[in-house]
PDB file of C-alpha atoms and ligand atoms in Angstrom:
ATOM      1  CA  UNK N   1      82.113  88.486 122.371  1.00 53.00           C
ATOM      2  CA  UNK N   2      82.353  85.151 121.220  1.00 61.00           C
ATOM      3  CA  UNK N   3      84.599  82.237 122.016  1.00 83.00           C
ATOM      4  CA  UNK N   4      86.884  82.117 118.916  1.00 94.00           C
ATOM      5  CA  UNK N   5      90.286  82.809 121.156  1.00 97.00           C
ATOM      6  CA  UNK N   6      89.045  79.592 123.324  1.00 97.00           C
ATOM      7  CA  UNK N   7      88.339  77.713 120.547  1.00 97.00           C
ATOM      8  CA  UNK N   8      92.153  78.718 118.959  1.00 97.00           C
ATOM      9  CA  UNK N   9      93.862  77.795 121.746  1.00 98.00           C
ATOM     10  CA  UNK N  10      91.934  74.333 122.292  1.00 97.00           C
ATOM     11  CA  UNK N  11      92.869  73.610 118.992  1.00 96.00           C
ATOM     12  CA  UNK N  12      96.480  74.548 119.320  1.00 97.00           C
ATOM     13  CA  UNK N  13      96.477  72.638 122.434  1.00 97.00           C
ATOM     14  CA  UNK N  14      95.712  69.483 121.159  1.00 95.00           C
ATOM     15  CA  UNK N  15      98.937  69.333 119.367  1.00 87.00           C
ATOM     16  CA  UNK N  16     101.194  70.726 122.150  1.00 96.00           C
ATOM     17  CA  UNK N  17     103.505  67.951 123.721  1.00 97.00           C
ATOM     18  CA  UNK N  18     103.678  68.706 127.842  1.00 96.00           C
ATOM     19  CA  UNK N  19     106.720  70.747 127.736  1.00 96.00           C
ATOM     20  CA  UNK N  20     106.170  72.931 125.463  1.00 98.00           C
ATOM     21  CA  UNK N  21     105.447  76.532 126.655  1.00 98.00           C
ATOM     22  CA  UNK N  22     102.892  78.569 124.677  1.00 98.00           C
ATOM     23  CA  UNK N  23     103.631  82.299 124.712  1.00 98.00           C
ATOM     24  CA  UNK N  24     100.325  84.227 123.440  1.00 98.00           C
ATOM     25  CA  UNK N  25     101.809  87.281 121.691  1.00 98.00           C
ATOM     26  CA  UNK N  26      99.401  90.034 122.222  1.00 97.00           C
ATOM     27  CA  UNK N  27     101.217  92.935 120.314  1.00 96.00           C
ATOM     28  CA  UNK N  28      98.508  95.401 118.944  1.00 95.00           C
ATOM     29  CA  UNK N  29      95.784  93.119 120.424  1.00 95.00           C
ATOM     30  CA  UNK N  30      93.515  94.899 122.522  1.00 95.00           C
ATOM     31  CA  UNK N  31      92.811  94.381 126.443  1.00 96.00           C
ATOM     32  CA  UNK N  32      89.990  92.605 126.012  1.00 96.00           C
ATOM     33  CA  UNK N  33      91.404  89.585 123.782  1.00 96.00           C
ATOM     34  CA  UNK N  34      94.210  89.207 126.322  1.00 97.00           C
ATOM     35  CA  UNK N  35      91.531  88.782 129.075  1.00 97.00           C
ATOM     36  CA  UNK N  36      89.970  86.051 127.195  1.00 97.00           C
ATOM     37  CA  UNK N  37      92.920  84.379 126.208  1.00 98.00           C
ATOM     38  CA  UNK N  38      93.560  84.734 130.285  1.00 98.00           C
ATOM     39  CA  UNK N  39      90.073  83.229 131.112  1.00 97.00           C
ATOM     40  CA  UNK N  40      91.038  80.547 128.615  1.00 97.00           C
ATOM     41  CA  UNK N  41      93.945  79.301 130.949  1.00 97.00           C
ATOM     42  CA  UNK N  42      96.954  81.628 129.468  1.00 98.00           C
ATOM     43  CA  UNK N  43      99.160  82.833 131.652  1.00 98.00           C
ATOM     44  CA  UNK N  44     102.378  83.639 129.423  1.00 98.00           C
ATOM     45  CA  UNK N  45     102.088  86.556 127.131  1.00 98.00           C
ATOM     46  CA  UNK N  46     104.339  88.356 125.068  1.00 98.00           C
ATOM     47  CA  UNK N  47     104.950  91.911 123.676  1.00 98.00           C
ATOM     48  CA  UNK N  48     107.528  93.311 121.533  1.00 97.00           C
ATOM     49  CA  UNK N  49     107.335  97.170 121.827  1.00 97.00           C
ATOM     50  CA  UNK N  50     108.073  98.040 125.205  1.00 97.00           C
ATOM     51  CA  UNK N  51     105.850 101.278 125.208  1.00 97.00           C
ATOM     52  CA  UNK N  52     102.638  99.631 124.468  1.00 97.00           C
ATOM     53  CA  UNK N  53     103.751  96.446 126.997  1.00 98.00           C
ATOM     54  CA  UNK N  54     103.873  98.950 129.731  1.00 97.00           C
ATOM     55  CA  UNK N  55     100.375 100.345 128.939  1.00 98.00           C
ATOM     56  CA  UNK N  56      98.873  97.013 129.063  1.00 98.00           C
ATOM     57  CA  UNK N  57     100.895  95.872 132.024  1.00 97.00           C
ATOM     58  CA  UNK N  58      99.648  98.387 133.751  1.00 97.00           C
ATOM     59  CA  UNK N  59      95.984  98.119 132.933  1.00 98.00           C
ATOM     60  CA  UNK N  60      95.988  94.345 133.750  1.00 98.00           C
ATOM     61  CA  UNK N  61      98.104  94.583 137.072  1.00 95.00           C
ATOM     62  CA  UNK N  62      95.095  92.682 138.770  1.00 95.00           C
ATOM     63  CA  UNK N  63      96.455  89.890 136.985  1.00 96.00           C
ATOM     64  CA  UNK N  64      99.727  89.247 139.000  1.00 91.00           C
ATOM     65  CA  UNK N  65      99.845  85.469 138.246  1.00 97.00           C
ATOM     66  CA  UNK N  66     100.946  86.456 134.470  1.00 98.00           C
ATOM     67  CA  UNK N  67     104.123  85.995 133.155  1.00 98.00           C
ATOM     68  CA  UNK N  68     105.330  88.585 130.487  1.00 98.00           C
ATOM     69  CA  UNK N  69     107.609  87.956 127.955  1.00 98.00           C
ATOM     70  CA  UNK N  70     109.265  90.839 126.322  1.00 98.00           C
ATOM     71  CA  UNK N  71     110.114  89.396 122.810  1.00 98.00           C
ATOM     72  CA  UNK N  72     111.207  92.238 120.760  1.00 98.00           C
ATOM     73  CA  UNK N  73     114.653  94.639 120.201  1.00 98.00           C
ATOM     74  CA  UNK N  74     115.303  96.293 122.839  1.00 98.00           C
ATOM     75  CA  UNK N  75     117.620  99.646 123.353  1.00 95.00           C
ATOM     76  CA  UNK N  76     119.720  99.335 126.204  1.00 94.00           C
ATOM     77  CA  UNK N  77     118.765 102.592 127.396  1.00 94.00           C
ATOM     78  CA  UNK N  78     115.433 101.070 128.120  1.00 96.00           C
ATOM     79  CA  UNK N  79     116.411  97.988 129.920  1.00 97.00           C
ATOM     80  CA  UNK N  80     115.654  99.393 133.015  1.00 97.00           C
ATOM     81  CA  UNK N  81     111.635  98.501 133.000  1.00 96.00           C
ATOM     82  CA  UNK N  82     112.178  95.259 131.322  1.00 98.00           C
ATOM     83  CA  UNK N  83     113.874  94.463 134.480  1.00 98.00           C
ATOM     84  CA  UNK N  84     111.859  95.413 136.933  1.00 97.00           C
ATOM     85  CA  UNK N  85     108.287  93.902 134.992  1.00 96.00           C
ATOM     86  CA  UNK N  86     109.011  91.119 132.999  1.00 98.00           C
ATOM     87  CA  UNK N  87     109.923  87.361 133.865  1.00 98.00           C
ATOM     88  CA  UNK N  88     111.586  86.822 130.501  1.00 98.00           C
ATOM     89  CA  UNK N  89     113.302  88.539 127.853  1.00 98.00           C
ATOM     90  CA  UNK N  90     113.680  86.363 124.396  1.00 98.00           C
ATOM     91  CA  UNK N  91     115.076  88.884 122.497  1.00 98.00           C
ATOM     92  CA  UNK N  92     119.013  89.467 123.900  1.00 98.00           C
ATOM     93  CA  UNK N  93     120.566  90.182 120.685  1.00 98.00           C
ATOM     94  CA  UNK N  94     124.149  92.037 122.024  1.00 97.00           C
ATOM     95  CA  UNK N  95     126.860  91.794 124.536  1.00 98.00           C
ATOM     96  CA  UNK N  96     125.886  95.618 125.521  1.00 97.00           C
ATOM     97  CA  UNK N  97     122.307  94.541 126.213  1.00 98.00           C
ATOM     98  CA  UNK N  98     123.416  91.746 128.288  1.00 98.00           C
ATOM     99  CA  UNK N  99     125.684  93.555 130.326  1.00 98.00           C
ATOM    100  CA  UNK N 100     123.288  96.055 130.689  1.00 98.00           C
ATOM    101  CA  UNK N 101     120.618  93.867 131.977  1.00 98.00           C
ATOM    102  CA  UNK N 102     123.237  91.752 134.212  1.00 98.00           C
ATOM    103  CA  UNK N 103     123.840  95.134 135.816  1.00 98.00           C
ATOM    104  CA  UNK N 104     120.289  96.316 136.537  1.00 98.00           C
ATOM    105  CA  UNK N 105     119.046  92.958 137.199  1.00 98.00           C
ATOM    106  CA  UNK N 106     121.856  93.067 140.099  1.00 98.00           C
ATOM    107  CA  UNK N 107     121.350  96.783 141.181  1.00 98.00           C
ATOM    108  CA  UNK N 108     117.779  95.912 141.885  1.00 97.00           C
ATOM    109  CA  UNK N 109     118.232  92.278 143.071  1.00 97.00           C
ATOM    110  CA  UNK N 110     116.049  90.501 140.697  1.00 97.00           C
ATOM    111  CA  UNK N 111     116.789  87.869 138.137  1.00 98.00           C
ATOM    112  CA  UNK N 112     115.763  88.022 134.729  1.00 98.00           C
ATOM    113  CA  UNK N 113     115.335  84.896 132.324  1.00 98.00           C
ATOM    114  CA  UNK N 114     116.743  85.410 129.323  1.00 98.00           C
ATOM    115  CA  UNK N 115     117.316  83.880 125.465  1.00 99.00           C
ATOM    116  CA  UNK N 116     119.986  85.119 123.345  1.00 98.00           C
ATOM    117  CA  UNK N 117     118.486  85.935 119.927  1.00 98.00           C
ATOM    118  CA  UNK N 118     120.364  84.018 117.077  1.00 98.00           C
ATOM    119  CA  UNK N 119     120.798  84.959 113.409  1.00 97.00           C
ATOM    120  CA  UNK N 120     121.170  81.567 112.074  1.00 96.00           C
ATOM    121  CA  UNK N 121     120.516  82.838 108.278  1.00 95.00           C
ATOM    122  CA  UNK N 122     121.199  86.011 106.971  1.00 91.00           C
ATOM    123  CA  UNK N 123     118.461  88.122 107.263  1.00 89.00           C
ATOM    124  CA  UNK N 124     118.826  92.361 107.035  1.00 87.00           C
ATOM    125  CA  UNK N 125     115.495  93.056 108.703  1.00 87.00           C
ATOM    126  CA  UNK N 126     116.188  90.976 111.800  1.00 90.00           C
ATOM    127  CA  UNK N 127     118.436  91.534 115.113  1.00 94.00           C
ATOM    128  CA  UNK N 128     120.388  88.667 116.728  1.00 97.00           C
ATOM    129  CA  UNK N 129     123.858  87.171 116.990  1.00 97.00           C
ATOM    130  CA  UNK N 130     125.732  85.562 114.095  1.00 97.00           C
ATOM    131  CA  UNK N 131     126.984  82.169 115.546  1.00 97.00           C
ATOM    132  CA  UNK N 132     130.837  83.698 115.085  1.00 97.00           C
ATOM    133  CA  UNK N 133     130.162  86.553 116.862  1.00 97.00           C
ATOM    134  CA  UNK N 134     127.949  84.710 119.510  1.00 98.00           C
ATOM    135  CA  UNK N 135     131.284  81.851 119.843  1.00 97.00           C
ATOM    136  CA  UNK N 136     133.333  85.179 120.676  1.00 98.00           C
ATOM    137  CA  UNK N 137     130.980  86.643 123.090  1.00 98.00           C
ATOM    138  CA  UNK N 138     130.177  83.644 125.071  1.00 98.00           C
ATOM    139  CA  UNK N 139     133.018  83.796 127.872  1.00 98.00           C
ATOM    140  CA  UNK N 140     131.592  87.433 128.748  1.00 98.00           C
ATOM    141  CA  UNK N 141     128.222  86.234 128.707  1.00 98.00           C
ATOM    142  CA  UNK N 142     128.885  83.505 130.935  1.00 98.00           C
ATOM    143  CA  UNK N 143     129.683  86.298 133.867  1.00 98.00           C
ATOM    144  CA  UNK N 144     126.008  87.076 133.943  1.00 98.00           C
ATOM    145  CA  UNK N 145     124.433  85.942 136.999  1.00 98.00           C
ATOM    146  CA  UNK N 146     121.527  87.909 137.658  1.00 98.00           C
ATOM    147  CA  UNK N 147     120.470  87.749 134.065  1.00 98.00           C
ATOM    148  CA  UNK N 148     119.646  83.968 133.564  1.00 98.00           C
ATOM    149  CA  UNK N 149     120.876  82.850 130.056  1.00 98.00           C
ATOM    150  CA  UNK N 150     118.728  79.694 129.699  1.00 98.00           C
ATOM    151  CA  UNK N 151     117.377  79.632 126.046  1.00 98.00           C
ATOM    152  CA  UNK N 152     118.356  80.341 122.578  1.00 98.00           C
ATOM    153  CA  UNK N 153     115.606  82.122 120.329  1.00 98.00           C
ATOM    154  CA  UNK N 154     115.219  82.761 116.742  1.00 98.00           C
ATOM    155  CA  UNK N 155     112.952  84.000 113.993  1.00 97.00           C
ATOM    156  CA  UNK N 156     113.251  82.610 110.787  1.00 96.00           C
ATOM    157  CA  UNK N 157     113.366  84.742 107.443  1.00 94.00           C
ATOM    158  CA  UNK N 158     110.380  84.689 105.232  1.00 93.00           C
ATOM    159  CA  UNK N 159     110.273  82.560 101.897  1.00 93.00           C
ATOM    160  CA  UNK N 160     111.819  79.358 103.105  1.00 96.00           C
ATOM    161  CA  UNK N 161     110.691  75.668 102.055  1.00 97.00           C
ATOM    162  CA  UNK N 162     109.540  73.603 104.777  1.00 97.00           C
ATOM    163  CA  UNK N 163     112.601  71.525 104.795  1.00 97.00           C
ATOM    164  CA  UNK N 164     114.824  74.641 105.037  1.00 97.00           C
ATOM    165  CA  UNK N 165     112.584  75.655 108.128  1.00 98.00           C
ATOM    166  CA  UNK N 166     112.870  72.435 109.978  1.00 98.00           C
ATOM    167  CA  UNK N 167     116.890  72.391 109.226  1.00 98.00           C
ATOM    168  CA  UNK N 168     116.861  75.674 110.348  1.00 98.00           C
ATOM    169  CA  UNK N 169     115.284  74.800 113.665  1.00 98.00           C
ATOM    170  CA  UNK N 170     117.313  72.052 114.154  1.00 98.00           C
ATOM    171  CA  UNK N 171     120.371  74.291 113.452  1.00 98.00           C
ATOM    172  CA  UNK N 172     119.296  76.181 116.741  1.00 98.00           C
ATOM    173  CA  UNK N 173     119.069  72.740 118.946  1.00 98.00           C
ATOM    174  CA  UNK N 174     122.431  71.524 117.317  1.00 98.00           C
ATOM    175  CA  UNK N 175     123.843  75.202 118.549  1.00 98.00           C
ATOM    176  CA  UNK N 176     122.579  74.577 122.022  1.00 98.00           C
ATOM    177  CA  UNK N 177     123.889  70.997 122.435  1.00 98.00           C
ATOM    178  CA  UNK N 178     127.063  72.487 121.258  1.00 98.00           C
ATOM    179  CA  UNK N 179     127.299  75.257 123.849  1.00 98.00           C
ATOM    180  CA  UNK N 180     125.992  73.334 127.145  1.00 98.00           C
ATOM    181  CA  UNK N 181     129.306  70.649 125.884  1.00 97.00           C
ATOM    182  CA  UNK N 182     131.481  73.729 126.816  1.00 95.00           C
ATOM    183  CA  UNK N 183     129.936  73.376 130.449  1.00 89.00           C
ATOM    184  CA  UNK N 184     129.692  76.958 131.187  1.00 98.00           C
ATOM    185  CA  UNK N 185     129.454  78.519 134.752  1.00 98.00           C
ATOM    186  CA  UNK N 186     126.248  80.307 134.448  1.00 98.00           C
ATOM    187  CA  UNK N 187     124.880  79.562 130.650  1.00 98.00           C
ATOM    188  CA  UNK N 188     122.799  76.390 130.663  1.00 97.00           C
ATOM    189  CA  UNK N 189     120.921  76.202 127.661  1.00 98.00           C
ATOM    190  CA  UNK N 190     117.190  74.141 128.357  1.00 98.00           C
ATOM    191  CA  UNK N 191     114.763  76.288 126.258  1.00 98.00           C
ATOM    192  CA  UNK N 192     114.361  76.914 122.713  1.00 98.00           C
ATOM    193  CA  UNK N 193     112.188  79.725 121.557  1.00 98.00           C
ATOM    194  CA  UNK N 194     111.177  79.129 117.990  1.00 98.00           C
ATOM    195  CA  UNK N 195     108.024  79.028 116.213  1.00 98.00           C
ATOM    196  CA  UNK N 196     105.171  81.316 115.359  1.00 98.00           C
ATOM    197  CA  UNK N 197     101.720  80.943 113.995  1.00 97.00           C
ATOM    198  CA  UNK N 198     102.784  79.821 110.668  1.00 96.00           C
ATOM    199  CA  UNK N 199     105.399  77.521 111.302  1.00 97.00           C
ATOM    200  CA  UNK N 200     105.041  76.423 115.265  1.00 98.00           C
ATOM    201  CA  UNK N 201     104.134  72.560 114.491  1.00 97.00           C
ATOM    202  CA  UNK N 202     107.816  72.543 112.717  1.00 97.00           C
ATOM    203  CA  UNK N 203     109.270  74.179 115.303  1.00 98.00           C
ATOM    204  CA  UNK N 204     107.851  71.869 117.683  1.00 98.00           C
ATOM    205  CA  UNK N 205     109.116  68.826 115.964  1.00 97.00           C
ATOM    206  CA  UNK N 206     112.644  70.463 115.774  1.00 97.00           C
ATOM    207  CA  UNK N 207     112.854  70.592 119.380  1.00 97.00           C
ATOM    208  CA  UNK N 208     110.980  73.938 120.512  1.00 98.00           C
ATOM    209  CA  UNK N 209     110.137  74.232 123.843  1.00 98.00           C
ATOM    210  CA  UNK N 210     108.479  77.742 123.637  1.00 98.00           C
ATOM    211  CA  UNK N 211     106.389  78.628 120.999  1.00 98.00           C
ATOM    212  CA  UNK N 212     105.498  82.423 120.259  1.00 98.00           C
ATOM    213  CA  UNK N 213     101.964  82.769 118.854  1.00 98.00           C
ATOM    214  CA  UNK N 214     100.069  85.798 118.002  1.00 98.00           C
ATOM    215  CA  UNK N 215      97.668  85.575 114.998  1.00 97.00           C
ATOM    216  CA  UNK N 216      96.644  82.060 115.136  1.00 97.00           C
ATOM    217  CA  UNK N 217      95.349  82.672 118.713  1.00 97.00           C
ATOM    218  CA  UNK N 218      93.806  86.108 118.158  1.00 96.00           C
ATOM    219  CA  UNK N 219      93.344  86.885 114.584  1.00 93.00           C
ATOM    220  CA  UNK N 220      95.052  89.685 112.430  1.00 89.00           C
ATOM    221  CA  UNK N 221      96.653  92.341 114.142  1.00 86.00           C
ATOM    222  CA  UNK N 222      95.369  96.084 113.435  1.00 74.00           C
ATOM    223  CA  UNK N 223      97.955  98.129 111.701  1.00 61.00           C
ATOM    224  CA  UNK N 224      98.367 101.500 112.786  1.00 52.00           C
TER     225      UNK N 224
HETATM  226  C1  PLP I   1     104.817  89.464 116.299  1.00 72.00           C
HETATM  227  C2  PLP I   1     105.505  88.088 117.086  1.00 72.00           C
HETATM  228  C3  PLP I   1     105.539  86.761 117.157  1.00 72.00           C
HETATM  229  C4  PLP I   1     104.062  86.286 117.087  1.00 72.00           C
HETATM  230  O1  PLP I   1     103.943  85.933 115.320  1.00 72.00           O
HETATM  231  P1  PLP I   1     102.316  85.099 114.707  1.00 72.00           P
HETATM  232  O2  PLP I   1     102.902  84.926 113.075  1.00 72.00           O
HETATM  233  O3  PLP I   1     101.106  86.357 114.862  1.00 72.00           O
HETATM  234  O4  PLP I   1     102.318  84.247 115.306  1.00 72.00           O
HETATM  235  C5  PLP I   1     106.306  85.766 117.597  1.00 72.00           C
HETATM  236  N1  PLP I   1     107.176  86.365 118.023  1.00 72.00           N
HETATM  237  C6  PLP I   1     108.000  87.411 117.359  1.00 72.00           C
HETATM  238  C7  PLP I   1     109.345  87.994 118.248  1.00 72.00           C
HETATM  239  C8  PLP I   1     107.248  88.665 117.348  1.00 72.00           C
HETATM  240  O5  PLP I   1     107.653  89.475 116.973  1.00 72.00           O
END
């Protein structure tokens, strides 16, 4: 085994402000690669497919200081596992899912940190709140106490120019400011989960606090 993953991480960390958390996205990556990243100091790992994640987390249960982030679309009927096993969910994309997670977290007396996934530009392939719907749902979202709504997350559509990407990242930051200006009881947006392998430097410039990086750390994913 070579040290490529460590080298990639060293390179990324050179440009990483201290307030930006690097989440290593390990979907379709082997357990060996996850361990390599762990040995290079990574403790935040992200998965977007529940079944695959549960299998890996079981294998890696002797690494209890890993913080697992769920970053994919989640059906409400599978939410219970996420509440019990993950510390973060970045992809809360509907009121129904938020309320289900809240109920399950309360029943299990657990907290789950959450980002609301926002669709800033039309994109039929992505889940997430459109802004008008989000504003309508915020009063009910604010009733969540066990689901800790601490952040906003977005995934950019393909094909944007650099300027469009940067503007879109800034729009997410502006939306966070606007939400916080309302002084909600429970909702306090401190995190912006934005930036992937091909746009994370722009995302950091735009105010990201959590970047989700896969291929730039691990290389291309295996297709199945
Ligand atoms: C796969 C994935 C990433 C990582 O993408 P890369 O381009 O490999 O860095 C980040 N966020 C989400 C939600 C993903 O599904």
